[in-house]
Coordinates of N, CA and C in Angstrom, one line a residue:
X32 N 76.0 154.6 66.8 CA 75.1 153.4 66.8 C 74.3 153.5 65.5
X33 N 73.9 152.3 64.9 CA 73.1 152.3 63.7 C 71.7 152.9 64.0
X34 N 71.1 153.5 62.9 CA 69.8 154.1 63.0 C 68.7 153.0 62.6
X35 N 67.6 153.1 63.3 CA 66.5 152.2 62.9 C 65.4 153.1 62.4
X36 N 64.6 152.7 61.4 CA 63.5 153.5 60.9 C 62.5 153.8 62.0
X37 N 61.9 155.0 61.9 CA 60.9 155.4 62.9 C 59.6 154.7 62.6
X38 N 59.4 154.1 61.4 CA 58.2 153.4 61.1 C 58.1 152.1 61.9
X39 N 57.1 151.9 62.7 CA 57.0 150.8 63.6 C 56.4 149.6 62.8
X40 N 57.1 148.4 62.9 CA 56.5 147.2 62.3 C 55.7 146.5 63.3
X41 N 54.8 145.6 62.8 CA 54.0 144.8 63.7 C 55.0 143.7 64.3
X42 N 54.7 143.3 65.5 CA 55.6 142.3 66.1 C 55.7 141.0 65.3
X43 N 54.6 140.7 64.6 CA 54.5 139.5 63.8 C 55.5 139.6 62.6
X44 N 55.5 140.7 62.0 CA 56.5 140.9 60.8 C 57.9 141.0 61.4
X45 N 58.1 141.7 62.5 CA 59.4 141.8 63.1 C 60.0 140.4 63.4
X46 N 59.1 139.5 64.0 CA 59.6 138.1 64.3 C 59.9 137.4 63.0
X47 N 59.1 137.5 62.0 CA 59.4 136.8 60.7 C 60.7 137.3 60.1
X48 N 61.0 138.6 60.1 CA 62.2 139.0 59.4 C 63.4 138.6 60.3
X49 N 63.2 138.6 61.6 CA 64.3 138.1 62.5 C 64.6 136.6 62.3
X50 N 63.5 135.8 62.1 CA 63.7 134.4 61.8 C 64.5 134.2 60.5
X51 N 64.1 135.0 59.5 CA 64.8 134.9 58.2 C 66.3 135.3 58.4
X52 N 66.6 136.3 59.1 CA 67.9 136.7 59.4 C 68.7 135.6 60.1
X53 N 68.1 135.0 61.1 CA 68.8 133.9 61.9 C 69.0 132.7 61.0
X54 N 68.1 132.4 60.2 CA 68.2 131.2 59.3 C 69.3 131.5 58.2
X55 N 69.4 132.7 57.8 CA 70.4 133.1 56.8 C 71.8 133.0 57.4
X56 N 72.0 133.5 58.6 CA 73.3 133.4 59.3 C 73.6 132.0 59.6
X57 N 72.7 131.2 60.1 CA 73.0 129.8 60.5 C 73.2 128.9 59.3
X58 N 72.8 129.3 58.1 CA 73.0 128.5 56.9 C 74.4 128.6 56.3
X59 N 75.2 129.6 56.8 CA 76.5 129.8 56.2 C 77.4 128.7 56.7
X60 N 78.2 128.0 55.8 CA 79.0 126.8 56.2 C 80.5 127.1 56.3
X61 N 81.0 127.8 55.3 CA 82.5 127.9 55.3 C 82.9 129.3 55.6
X62 N 84.2 129.5 55.8 CA 84.7 130.8 56.1 C 84.6 131.8 54.9
X63 N 84.8 131.2 53.7 CA 84.6 132.1 52.5 C 83.1 132.5 52.4
X64 N 82.2 131.7 52.7 CA 80.8 132.0 52.7 C 80.5 133.1 53.7
X65 N 81.1 133.0 54.9 CA 80.9 134.0 55.9 C 81.4 135.4 55.4
X66 N 82.6 135.4 54.9 CA 83.1 136.6 54.4 C 82.3 137.2 53.3
X67 N 81.8 136.4 52.3 CA 81.0 136.9 51.2 C 79.7 137.5 51.8
X68 N 79.1 136.7 52.7 CA 77.8 137.1 53.3 C 77.9 138.4 54.0
X69 N 79.0 138.6 54.9 CA 79.1 139.8 55.6 C 79.5 141.0 54.8
X70 N 80.3 140.7 53.7 CA 80.6 141.8 52.8 C 79.3 142.3 52.0
X71 N 78.4 141.4 51.7 CA 77.2 141.8 51.1 C 76.2 142.5 52.1
X72 N 76.2 142.0 53.3 CA 75.2 142.5 54.3 C 75.6 143.8 55.0
X73 N 76.9 143.9 55.3 CA 77.3 145.1 56.2 C 78.2 146.1 55.4
X74 N 78.1 147.3 55.8 CA 79.0 148.3 55.3 C 80.4 148.2 56.0
X75 N 81.4 148.8 55.5 CA 82.7 148.7 56.1 C 82.7 149.2 57.5
X76 N 82.0 150.3 57.8 CA 81.9 150.8 59.2 C 81.2 149.8 60.1
X77 N 80.1 149.2 59.7 CA 79.5 148.2 60.5 C 80.3 147.0 60.8
X78 N 81.1 146.5 59.8 CA 82.0 145.4 60.0 C 83.1 145.8 61.0
X79 N 83.6 147.0 60.9 CA 84.7 147.4 61.9 C 84.1 147.5 63.3
X80 N 82.9 148.1 63.4 CA 82.2 148.2 64.7 C 82.0 146.8 65.3
X81 N 81.5 145.8 64.5 CA 81.3 144.5 65.1 C 82.6 143.8 65.4
X82 N 83.6 144.0 64.6 CA 84.9 143.3 64.8 C 85.5 143.9 66.1
X83 N 85.3 145.2 66.3 CA 85.9 145.8 67.6 C 85.1 145.2 68.8
X84 N 83.8 145.1 68.7 CA 83.1 144.5 69.8 C 83.5 143.1 70.1
X85 N 83.6 142.3 69.1 CA 84.1 140.9 69.3 C 85.5 140.9 69.9
X86 N 86.4 141.8 69.4 CA 87.7 141.8 69.9 C 87.8 142.3 71.4
X87 N 86.9 143.2 71.7 CA 86.8 143.7 73.1 C 86.4 142.5 74.0
X88 N 85.4 141.7 73.6 CA 84.9 140.6 74.4 C 86.0 139.6 74.5
X89 N 86.7 139.3 73.4 CA 87.8 138.3 73.4 C 88.9 138.8 74.5
X90 N 89.3 140.0 74.4 CA 90.3 140.5 75.3 C 89.8 140.5 76.8
X91 N 88.5 140.9 77.0 CA 88.0 140.8 78.4 C 87.9 139.4 78.9
X92 N 87.5 138.5 78.0 CA 87.5 137.1 78.5 C 88.9 136.5 78.8
X93 N 89.8 137.0 78.0 CA 91.2 136.6 78.2 C 91.7 137.1 79.5
X94 N 91.3 138.3 79.9 CA 91.6 138.8 81.3 C 93.0 139.3 81.5
X95 N 93.7 139.6 80.5 CA 95.1 140.0 80.7 C 95.3 141.5 80.6
X96 N 94.3 142.2 80.0 CA 94.4 143.6 79.7 C 93.4 144.4 80.5
X97 N 93.8 145.7 80.9 CA 92.8 146.6 81.5 C 92.0 147.3 80.5
X98 N 91.0 148.0 80.9 CA 90.1 148.8 80.0 C 91.0 149.8 79.2
X99 N 91.8 150.5 79.9 CA 92.6 151.5 79.2 C 93.5 150.9 78.1
X100 N 94.1 149.8 78.4 CA 94.9 149.1 77.4 C 94.1 148.7 76.2
X101 N 92.9 148.1 76.4 CA 92.0 147.7 75.3 C 91.6 149.0 74.5
X102 N 91.3 150.1 75.3 CA 90.9 151.3 74.6 C 92.0 151.8 73.7
X103 N 93.3 151.8 74.1 CA 94.4 152.3 73.3 C 94.6 151.3 72.1
X104 N 94.6 150.0 72.3 CA 94.8 149.1 71.2 C 93.8 149.2 70.2
X105 N 92.5 149.1 70.6 CA 91.4 149.1 69.6 C 90.8 150.4 69.2
X106 N 91.3 151.5 69.9 CA 90.7 152.8 69.6 C 89.2 152.9 69.8
X107 N 88.8 152.4 71.0 CA 87.4 152.5 71.4 C 87.3 153.2 72.7
X108 N 86.1 153.7 73.0 CA 85.9 154.4 74.3 C 85.7 153.4 75.4
X109 N 85.9 153.9 76.6 CA 85.8 153.1 77.8 C 84.3 152.7 78.0
X110 N 83.4 153.6 77.6 CA 82.0 153.2 77.6 C 81.6 152.0 76.8
X111 N 82.2 151.9 75.6 CA 82.0 150.8 74.7 C 82.5 149.5 75.4
X112 N 83.7 149.6 76.0 CA 84.2 148.4 76.7 C 83.3 148.0 77.9
X113 N 82.9 149.0 78.6 CA 82.0 148.8 79.7 C 80.7 148.1 79.3
X114 N 80.1 148.5 78.1 CA 78.9 147.9 77.6 C 79.1 146.4 77.2
X115 N 80.2 146.2 76.6 CA 80.5 144.8 76.2 C 80.7 144.0 77.5
X116 N 81.4 144.5 78.4 CA 81.7 143.8 79.7 C 80.4 143.6 80.4
X117 N 79.4 144.5 80.3 CA 78.1 144.3 80.9 C 77.4 143.1 80.3
X118 N 77.4 143.0 79.0 CA 76.8 141.9 78.3 C 77.5 140.6 78.7
X119 N 78.8 140.6 78.8 CA 79.5 139.4 79.3 C 79.1 139.0 80.7
X120 N 79.0 140.0 81.5 CA 78.7 139.7 82.9 C 77.2 139.2 83.1
X121 N 76.3 139.8 82.3 CA 74.9 139.5 82.5 C 74.4 138.3 81.7
X122 N 74.8 138.2 80.4 CA 74.3 137.2 79.5 C 75.4 136.1 79.3
X123 N 76.4 136.5 78.6 CA 77.6 135.8 78.4 C 77.5 134.5 77.5
X124 N 76.4 134.0 77.2 CA 76.3 132.8 76.5 C 76.8 132.8 75.1
X125 N 76.4 133.8 74.3 CA 76.8 133.9 72.9 C 78.3 134.1 72.8
X126 N 78.7 135.2 73.4 CA 80.2 135.5 73.4 C 81.0 134.4 73.9
X127 N 80.6 133.9 75.0 CA 81.5 132.8 75.7 C 81.6 131.6 74.8
X128 N 80.5 131.2 74.2 CA 80.5 130.0 73.4 C 81.4 130.1 72.2
X129 N 81.2 131.2 71.5 CA 82.0 131.4 70.3 C 83.5 131.7 70.6
X130 N 83.7 132.7 71.5 CA 85.1 133.1 71.8 C 85.8 132.1 72.7
X131 N 85.0 131.3 73.4 CA 85.7 130.3 74.2 C 86.5 129.3 73.4
X132 N 86.0 129.0 72.2 CA 86.8 128.1 71.3 C 88.0 128.8 70.9
X133 N 87.9 130.1 70.5 CA 89.1 130.8 70.1 C 90.2 130.9 71.2
X134 N 89.7 131.1 72.5 CA 90.6 131.1 73.6 C 91.3 129.8 73.8
X135 N 90.5 128.7 73.6 CA 91.1 127.4 73.8 C 92.2 127.1 72.7
X136 N 91.9 127.5 71.5 CA 92.9 127.4 70.4 C 94.1 128.2 70.7
X137 N 93.9 129.4 71.2 CA 95.1 130.3 71.5 C 95.9 129.7 72.6
X138 N 95.2 129.2 73.6 CA 95.9 128.6 74.8 C 96.7 127.4 74.3
X139 N 96.1 126.6 73.4 CA 96.8 125.4 72.9 C 98.0 125.8 72.1
X140 N 97.9 126.8 71.3 CA 99.0 127.3 70.5 C 100.1 127.8 71.3
X141 N 99.8 128.6 72.4 CA 100.8 129.1 73.3 C 101.5 127.9 74.0
X142 N 100.7 126.9 74.5 CA 101.3 125.8 75.2 C 102.2 125.0 74.3
X143 N 101.9 124.8 73.0 CA 102.7 124.1 72.1 C 104.0 124.9 71.8
X144 N 103.9 126.2 71.6 CA 105.1 127.0 71.3 C 106.0 127.1 72.6
X145 N 105.4 127.1 73.8 CA 106.3 127.0 75.0 C 107.0 125.7 75.1
X146 N 106.3 124.6 74.7 CA 106.9 123.3 74.7 C 108.0 123.2 73.7
X147 N 107.8 123.8 72.6 CA 108.9 123.8 71.6 C 110.1 124.6 72.1
X148 N 109.9 125.7 72.8 CA 111.0 126.5 73.4 C 111.7 125.7 74.5
X149 N 111.0 124.9 75.2 CA 111.6 124.1 76.3 C 112.4 123.0 75.7
X150 N 111.9 122.3 74.7 CA 112.7 121.2 74.2 C 113.7 121.5 73.1
X151 N 113.7 122.8 72.7 CA 114.7 123.2 71.7 C 116.1 123.0 72.2
X152 N 116.9 122.4 71.4 CA 118.2 122.1 71.8 C 119.0 123.3 71.8
X153 N 119.8 123.5 72.9 CA 120.7 124.7 73.0 C 121.7 124.6 71.9
X154 N 122.2 125.8 71.5 CA 123.3 125.8 70.4 C 124.5 125.0 70.9
X155 N 125.3 124.5 70.0 CA 126.5 123.8 70.4 C 127.6 124.7 70.8
X156 N 128.6 124.2 71.4 CA 129.7 125.0 71.9 C 130.3 125.8 70.7
X157 N 130.5 127.1 71.0 CA 131.1 127.9 70.0 C 130.0 128.6 69.1
X158 N 128.8 128.3 69.3 CA 127.7 128.9 68.4 C 127.3 130.3 69.0
X159 N 126.5 131.0 68.3 CA 126.1 132.3 68.7 C 125.0 132.2 69.7
X160 N 125.3 132.2 71.0 CA 124.4 132.1 72.1 C 123.5 133.3 72.2
X161 N 124.0 134.5 71.9 CA 123.2 135.7 72.1 C 122.1 135.7 71.0
X162 N 122.4 135.3 69.8 CA 121.4 135.2 68.7 C 120.3 134.2 69.1
X163 N 120.7 133.1 69.8 CA 119.7 132.1 70.2 C 118.8 132.7 71.3
X164 N 119.4 133.4 72.2 CA 118.6 134.1 73.3 C 117.6 135.1 72.7
X165 N 118.1 135.9 71.8 CA 117.3 136.9 71.1 C 116.1 136.3 70.4
X166 N 116.3 135.2 69.7 CA 115.3 134.5 69.0 C 114.3 133.9 70.0
X167 N 114.7 133.4 71.0 CA 113.9 132.8 72.1 C 113.0 133.8 72.7
X168 N 113.6 135.0 73.0 CA 112.9 136.1 73.6 C 111.8 136.7 72.6
X169 N 112.2 136.8 71.3 CA 111.2 137.2 70.3 C 110.0 136.3 70.2
X170 N 110.2 135.0 70.2 CA 109.1 134.1 70.2 C 108.2 134.2 71.4
X171 N 108.8 134.4 72.6 CA 108.1 134.6 73.8 C 107.2 135.9 73.7
X172 N 107.8 137.0 73.2 CA 107.0 138.2 73.1 C 105.9 138.1 72.1
X173 N 106.1 137.3 71.0 CA 105.0 137.1 70.0 C 103.8 136.4 70.7
X174 N 104.1 135.5 71.6 CA 103.0 134.8 72.3 C 102.2 135.8 73.2
X175 N 102.8 136.8 73.6 CA 102.1 137.7 74.6 C 101.4 138.8 73.9
X176 N 101.4 138.9 72.6 CA 100.7 140.0 71.9 C 99.2 139.8 72.1
X177 N 98.5 140.9 72.3 CA 97.1 140.8 72.7 C 96.2 140.2 71.7
X178 N 96.4 140.4 70.4 CA 95.5 139.8 69.4 C 96.3 138.9 68.5

């Protein structure tokens, strides 16, 4: 976990710097601005830590993987997963609002790719059916990847 200075700030100063931080984050408009802002603000380790937490929340909200699977995929402890799950269970507003959109986009993408698989015309007589089945299976497996 990150370290915080032992020097205690007054609540008034703490609120002011928190407001500045929130205004700075909310003023970012494009994806490029987000990347630039985060690269300037956070170290590589902090970015990885935050990305893993967001990914844990995404996978937990998706509900398809167990703790152990998430732990193996993201190389995080079960305690970290439990903490993120606790936040999701108790508060849930921030994660759910942001990640809910990503889940909707992913669900739509999966639905469209499944529709394409259904309406794809089968190969004509004499064509390589095994290659067609292999390609169809590969696309189905790509949709099931956790991230």
